[in-house]
Coordinates of C-alpha atoms and ligand atoms in Angstrom, one line a residue:
M141 CA 0.0 0.0 0.0
N142 CA 1.5 3.3 -1.0
E143 CA 2.0 6.1 1.5
L144 CA -0.5 8.9 1.2
G145 CA 0.4 12.6 1.5
R146 CA 0.5 14.1 5.0
L147 CA -1.1 17.4 6.1
E148 CA 2.4 18.7 6.8
D149 CA 3.3 18.2 3.2
L150 CA 1.0 21.0 2.2
P151 CA 2.1 24.6 2.2
Q152 CA 0.9 26.5 5.3
D153 CA -0.8 29.2 3.3
Y154 CA -2.8 26.6 1.4
R155 CA -3.8 24.9 4.6
D156 CA -4.9 28.3 6.0
D157 CA -7.0 29.0 2.9
L158 CA -8.7 25.6 3.3
K159 CA -9.5 26.3 6.9
K160 CA -11.0 29.7 6.2
L161 CA -13.5 28.0 3.9
N162 CA -14.2 25.1 6.4
L163 CA -12.5 22.6 4.1
V164 CA -10.3 19.6 5.0
P165 CA -8.2 17.5 2.6
L166 CA -9.3 13.8 2.8
W167 CA -6.0 12.0 1.9
P168 CA -4.1 12.6 5.2
S169 CA -6.9 11.0 7.1
L170 CA -8.1 8.3 4.7
R171 CA -6.1 5.4 6.2
G172 CA -7.3 6.3 9.7
L173 CA -10.9 6.4 8.5
L174 CA -10.7 3.2 6.5
P175 CA -7.9 1.0 8.0
P176 CA -7.0 -2.1 6.2
K177 CA -9.2 -5.2 6.7
V178 CA -10.1 -4.7 10.4
P179 CA -11.7 -1.5 11.9
T180 CA -9.9 0.4 14.6
R181 CA -11.9 -0.2 17.9
Q182 CA -11.7 1.9 21.0
T183 CA -13.8 -0.7 22.8
Q184 CA -11.5 -2.7 25.1
V185 CA -12.1 -6.0 26.8
T186 CA -13.3 -4.8 30.2
H187 CA -14.4 -6.8 33.3
W188 CA -16.5 -5.2 36.0
P189 CA -16.6 -7.5 39.0
Y190 CA -19.9 -7.1 41.0
A191 CA -18.2 -7.7 44.4
G192 CA -16.2 -4.5 43.9
I193 CA -19.1 -2.4 42.7
R194 CA -21.8 -3.5 45.2
P195 CA -20.4 -1.7 48.3
L196 CA -19.8 1.5 46.2
L197 CA -23.4 1.3 44.9
L198 CA -24.8 0.8 48.4
K199 CA -22.7 3.8 49.5
A200 CA -24.2 5.9 46.8
G201 CA -27.5 4.9 48.4
E202 CA -26.3 6.6 51.6
L203 CA -24.6 9.6 49.9
T204 CA -27.2 10.6 47.4
P205 CA -30.9 10.5 48.0
I206 CA -33.0 9.3 45.0
E207 CA -34.5 12.9 44.7
K208 CA -30.9 14.1 44.0
A209 CA -30.2 11.4 41.4
E210 CA -33.5 10.5 39.7
R211 CA -31.7 7.4 38.6
R212 CA -29.0 6.2 41.1
V213 CA -26.5 4.6 38.7
L214 CA -22.8 3.7 38.6
V215 CA -21.9 3.6 34.9
L216 CA -19.7 0.7 33.7
A217 CA -17.5 2.8 31.5
N218 CA -15.0 1.4 29.0
P219 CA -11.6 3.0 29.5
G220 CA -10.9 2.6 25.8
H221 CA -13.5 5.2 25.0
G222 CA -12.5 7.4 27.9
L223 CA -14.4 7.1 31.2
E224 CA -16.2 10.4 30.7
K225 CA -17.9 9.1 27.6
M226 CA -19.7 6.6 29.8
Q227 CA -20.0 4.0 27.1
A228 CA -19.3 0.3 27.1
S229 CA -18.9 0.0 23.3
A230 CA -19.7 2.2 20.3
A231 CA -23.4 1.7 20.7
M232 CA -23.9 0.2 24.2
Y233 CA -24.2 1.9 27.6
L234 CA -24.2 -0.2 30.8
G235 CA -25.0 0.9 34.3
L236 CA -25.8 -0.7 37.7
Q237 CA -28.8 1.0 39.3
L238 CA -29.8 0.9 42.9
L239 CA -33.3 1.4 44.3
M240 CA -33.8 1.3 48.1
P241 CA -37.0 0.2 49.8
G242 CA -39.7 2.9 49.5
E243 CA -37.9 4.9 46.9
W244 CA -39.4 6.0 43.6
A245 CA -37.6 7.0 40.4
P246 CA -40.0 9.3 38.6
S247 CA -41.8 8.7 35.3
H248 CA -40.1 9.8 32.1
R249 CA -39.6 8.7 28.5
H250 CA -36.8 9.1 26.2
T251 CA -35.5 8.3 22.7
P252 CA -32.8 5.8 23.6
N253 CA -34.0 2.2 24.1
A254 CA -33.3 0.5 27.4
V255 CA -33.5 -2.8 29.0
R256 CA -32.9 -3.9 32.6
M257 CA -31.5 -7.2 33.8
V258 CA -32.3 -7.7 37.4
V259 CA -29.2 -8.5 39.5
E260 CA -30.4 -8.8 43.1
G261 CA -33.3 -8.1 45.5
E262 CA -37.1 -8.4 45.2
G263 CA -40.1 -6.1 45.6
A264 CA -39.0 -3.4 43.1
W265 CA -41.1 -2.8 40.0
T266 CA -41.0 -0.9 36.8
N267 CA -44.2 0.5 35.3
V268 CA -43.6 0.5 31.5
D269 CA -46.4 2.0 29.5
G270 CA -48.9 1.1 32.2
E271 CA -47.6 -2.5 32.8
K272 CA -46.3 -3.0 36.3
C273 CA -43.4 -5.4 36.1
Y274 CA -42.2 -6.8 39.4
M275 CA -38.5 -7.5 39.2
R276 CA -36.9 -10.8 40.1
R277 CA -33.3 -11.9 39.6
G278 CA -32.5 -12.6 35.9
D279 CA -35.7 -11.0 34.6
L280 CA -35.4 -8.9 31.5
I281 CA -37.6 -5.8 31.3
L282 CA -37.8 -3.6 28.2
T283 CA -38.2 0.1 28.2
P284 CA -38.2 0.7 24.4
T285 CA -37.9 4.1 22.8
G286 CA -40.7 6.5 23.7
L287 CA -42.4 4.4 26.3
W288 CA -43.1 6.0 29.8
H289 CA -41.4 4.2 32.6
E290 CA -40.9 4.7 36.4
H291 CA -39.4 2.5 39.1
G292 CA -40.8 1.9 42.6
H293 CA -40.0 -0.4 45.5
D294 CA -42.4 -2.1 47.9
G295 CA -39.9 -4.6 49.4
D296 CA -37.4 -4.4 52.2
Q297 CA -34.0 -5.1 50.6
P298 CA -31.9 -3.0 48.2
V299 CA -32.7 -3.9 44.6
V300 CA -30.0 -3.6 41.9
W301 CA -30.3 -4.0 38.2
L302 CA -28.1 -3.7 35.1
D303 CA -29.3 -1.1 32.6
V304 CA -28.4 -1.6 29.0
L305 CA -29.1 1.3 26.6
D306 CA -28.2 2.2 23.1
L307 CA -27.6 5.7 24.4
P308 CA -24.1 6.2 22.9
L309 CA -25.5 5.7 19.4
V310 CA -28.6 7.7 19.9
F311 CA -26.6 10.5 21.5
Y312 CA -24.0 10.4 18.6
M313 CA -27.0 10.7 16.2
E314 CA -28.0 14.0 18.1
A315 CA -31.4 12.3 18.7
S316 CA -31.2 11.8 22.5
Y317 CA -33.7 13.6 24.7
H318 CA -36.2 12.9 27.5
I319 CA -39.6 14.1 28.7
N320 CA -40.7 14.0 32.3
G321 CA -44.2 12.8 33.0
E322 CA -46.8 12.1 35.7
P323 CA -47.0 8.8 37.6
Q324 CA -48.4 6.2 35.2
A325 CA -51.7 4.5 35.9
V326 CA -51.5 0.7 35.8
K327 CA -53.4 -0.7 32.9
P328 CA -54.7 -4.3 32.5
G329 CA -52.8 -6.7 30.4
R330 CA -49.4 -8.4 31.0
G331 CA -47.3 -9.5 28.1
D332 CA -45.5 -12.2 30.1
R333 CA -48.9 -13.8 30.8
A334 CA -50.4 -13.3 27.3
Y335 CA -47.3 -14.8 25.7
A336 CA -46.5 -17.3 28.5
R337 CA -46.3 -20.2 26.2
G338 CA -44.2 -20.3 23.0
G339 CA -45.8 -21.0 19.7
V340 CA -49.3 -19.6 20.5
A341 CA -50.3 -15.9 20.5
P342 CA -53.4 -14.2 21.9
T343 CA -56.1 -13.7 19.1
P344 CA -59.2 -12.1 20.5
V345 CA -61.9 -12.1 17.8
F346 CA -59.3 -13.2 15.3
Q347 CA -57.3 -10.0 15.9
R348 CA -53.6 -10.3 16.6
S349 CA -51.9 -7.6 18.7
D350 CA -50.6 -4.7 16.6
K351 CA -48.6 -3.3 19.5
R352 CA -45.0 -2.6 18.5
Y353 CA -43.9 -4.0 21.9
P354 CA -46.4 -6.7 22.9
M355 CA -44.1 -8.2 25.6
L356 CA -42.1 -6.0 28.0
H357 CA -41.2 -8.4 30.8
Y358 CA -39.3 -11.7 30.1
P359 CA -39.2 -13.6 33.4
W360 CA -36.0 -15.5 34.1
V361 CA -37.9 -18.7 35.1
E362 CA -39.3 -18.9 31.5
A363 CA -36.0 -18.1 29.7
R364 CA -34.1 -20.6 31.9
A365 CA -36.7 -23.3 31.3
A366 CA -36.4 -22.7 27.6
L367 CA -32.6 -23.2 27.8
E368 CA -33.0 -26.3 29.9
S369 CA -35.5 -27.7 27.4
L370 CA -33.4 -26.9 24.4
A371 CA -30.3 -28.4 26.0
A372 CA -32.2 -31.6 26.8
D373 CA -33.7 -31.8 23.3
R374 CA -30.4 -31.2 21.5
P375 CA -27.5 -32.9 23.3
D376 CA -25.5 -32.3 20.0
L377 CA -25.9 -28.5 20.2
D378 CA -22.9 -26.5 21.3
C379 CA -24.5 -23.1 21.5
V380 CA -27.5 -23.5 23.8
Q381 CA -28.8 -19.9 23.3
V382 CA -32.2 -18.1 23.0
T383 CA -32.9 -14.7 21.7
Y384 CA -35.3 -12.3 23.4
V385 CA -37.8 -11.7 20.6
N386 CA -41.0 -9.8 20.0
P387 CA -43.4 -12.8 20.2
E388 CA -45.7 -11.4 17.5
T389 CA -43.0 -11.0 14.8
G390 CA -40.1 -13.1 16.0
E391 CA -37.8 -10.1 15.4
D392 CA -35.4 -8.8 18.0
A393 CA -37.2 -7.4 21.1
E394 CA -35.7 -4.0 20.4
N395 CA -34.5 -2.1 17.3
I396 CA -30.9 -1.5 18.0
L397 CA -29.4 -3.9 20.5
G398 CA -29.9 -7.6 20.7
F399 CA -30.5 -9.6 23.9
Y400 CA -29.9 -13.3 24.5
A401 CA -29.7 -15.9 27.2
L402 CA -26.9 -18.5 26.9
M403 CA -26.4 -21.8 28.8
L404 CA -23.0 -23.4 29.2
R405 CA -23.3 -27.1 30.0
P406 CA -21.1 -28.3 32.9
G407 CA -17.5 -28.1 31.9
Q408 CA -18.4 -26.8 28.4
T409 CA -16.0 -24.7 26.4
L410 CA -17.8 -22.6 23.7
R411 CA -16.0 -20.7 21.0
L412 CA -18.0 -17.8 19.7
P413 CA -16.9 -16.7 16.2
A414 CA -15.4 -13.2 15.5
R415 CA -18.5 -11.1 14.5
S416 CA -18.7 -7.4 13.8
P417 CA -20.8 -6.4 16.8
A418 CA -19.4 -5.7 20.3
Q419 CA -20.8 -8.0 23.0
V420 CA -21.6 -7.9 26.7
F421 CA -21.7 -10.9 29.0
H422 CA -23.3 -11.2 32.5
P423 CA -23.5 -14.5 34.4
I424 CA -27.0 -14.9 35.9
E425 CA -26.1 -18.2 37.5
G426 CA -22.7 -19.8 37.7
R427 CA -19.3 -18.6 36.5
A428 CA -17.6 -18.3 33.2
E429 CA -14.0 -18.1 32.2
V430 CA -13.6 -15.7 29.3
S431 CA -10.8 -15.7 26.8
V432 CA -10.7 -13.0 24.2
E433 CA -8.1 -12.9 21.4
G434 CA -5.1 -10.8 22.5
H435 CA -6.3 -10.4 26.1
A436 CA -5.4 -12.3 29.3
P437 CA -8.2 -14.7 30.3
F438 CA -10.3 -13.9 33.4
T439 CA -13.1 -15.5 35.3
M440 CA -16.5 -13.9 35.7
A441 CA -18.4 -14.6 38.9
E442 CA -22.1 -14.4 39.2
A443 CA -23.4 -10.9 38.5
D444 CA -20.1 -9.7 37.0
T445 CA -20.3 -7.9 33.7
C446 CA -17.8 -7.8 30.8
C447 CA -17.6 -6.5 27.3
A448 CA -15.6 -7.4 24.2
P449 CA -15.1 -5.4 21.0
G450 CA -16.4 -6.5 17.7
Y451 CA -14.5 -8.5 15.1
T452 CA -13.1 -10.6 18.0
A453 CA -13.5 -14.3 18.8
V454 CA -14.6 -15.0 22.4
T455 CA -14.2 -18.3 24.2
L456 CA -16.4 -19.0 27.2
R457 CA -15.8 -21.9 29.6
N458 CA -18.0 -23.1 32.4
P459 CA -15.5 -24.2 35.2
S460 CA -18.2 -26.2 37.1
A461 CA -18.1 -29.9 36.5
D462 CA -21.7 -30.5 37.6
Q463 CA -23.7 -27.3 37.2
P464 CA -24.7 -25.4 34.1
A465 CA -23.9 -21.7 33.9
F466 CA -26.4 -19.2 32.5
L467 CA -25.3 -15.9 30.9
F468 CA -27.2 -12.8 29.8
V469 CA -25.7 -11.5 26.5
A470 CA -26.3 -8.2 24.9
D471 CA -24.9 -7.1 21.5
E472 CA -25.1 -4.7 18.6
S473 CA -26.3 -7.3 16.1
P474 CA -29.7 -5.7 15.2
L475 CA -28.0 -2.4 14.4
H476 CA -25.3 -4.0 12.3
R477 CA -27.8 -6.1 10.3
K478 CA -30.0 -3.1 9.7
L479 CA -27.0 -1.1 8.5
G480 CA -25.8 -3.9 6.3
V481 CA -22.4 -4.1 8.0
Y482 CA -23.0 -7.3 10.0
E483 CA -20.2 -9.8 9.5
N484 CA -19.4 -13.3 10.9
R485 CA -15.8 -14.0 10.2
G486 CA -15.9 -17.5 11.8
Ligands
1HN1479 C1 -32.7 5.9 32.3 O1 -33.8 6.6 32.0 C2 -32.7 4.9 33.2 O2 -35.1 4.9 33.4 C3 -31.5 4.2 33.6 O3 -33.9 3.7 34.8 C4 -30.3 4.6 33.0 C5 -29.1 6.1 31.6 C6 -29.0 7.1 30.8 C7 -30.1 7.8 30.4 C8 -31.4 7.4 30.9 C9 -34.0 4.4 33.8 C10 -30.3 5.7 32.1 C11 -31.4 6.3 31.8

């Protein structure tokens, strides 16, 4: 590949003339914008152990009342992007949120899409678009773009959940904003009941739901049972994984980020191919050893979170000889597919 001309090769008066007219020569930056074969990624492999974060999050509960925070969150920031950017990858934001008994995080809606994965505690709920979703460990609850949501807590223990948003992308697009609202009345109808069994969908008077988000709450007991059932049905299958989908369309549950639950059989080693989207892993039950190309291996304990850049193979191993491990996975696949840049490099 031939060397391209540098900015310094151009006479200063010419560069000054360009600048005055808001012009920039492309060729000094071309290789940086389009590097050969593999993109430059700022996203670094990053491991956030829950044991280290938990006491700091509970301390935030003492230091900052909910009224002074609205959302009491410690953001899992990827140092490769710079901590102040508060992003885990190019398109993903991660945060651990604490709600104490009796607290209320007021109603709002915003353009970024969010999900929450419940990490610990019981008795907290999210009201999403009038559906009151009580949180239990491992449940996935959607708050898609534009839907009102607020969090409350009727229990007696701290509740913590992992927020996953496409905020970095929506912010980059200059499309990120919020609107505050009134407390939302609870409406009848629960998606987790209406779609409690796979393969059948509610059809009152032959009318299928035309809601864009017919299911907002995916209980862990159901996803876990689906994985157990799949593993039993397909002993030959390496990748025992389910996708959180819109049960009416079968498409990804949200528009931009993808969400999955993965089971590692006892002692299993699973090599995930190098694909273009960045990924996030979070053990719901059990542990996982994580090896990422070019990075020292590490072990994730239950409730830890890690992220890996795109175009990188990831190998996961369940160190337990007799118990399966269950992981929540988030990635940027829906975005990459819609943009036509999705790649699986094997
Ligand atoms: C948000 O609205 C929530 O509603 C959590 O719980 C985290 C991070 C950035 C922007 C909005 C929530 C958020 C957020």
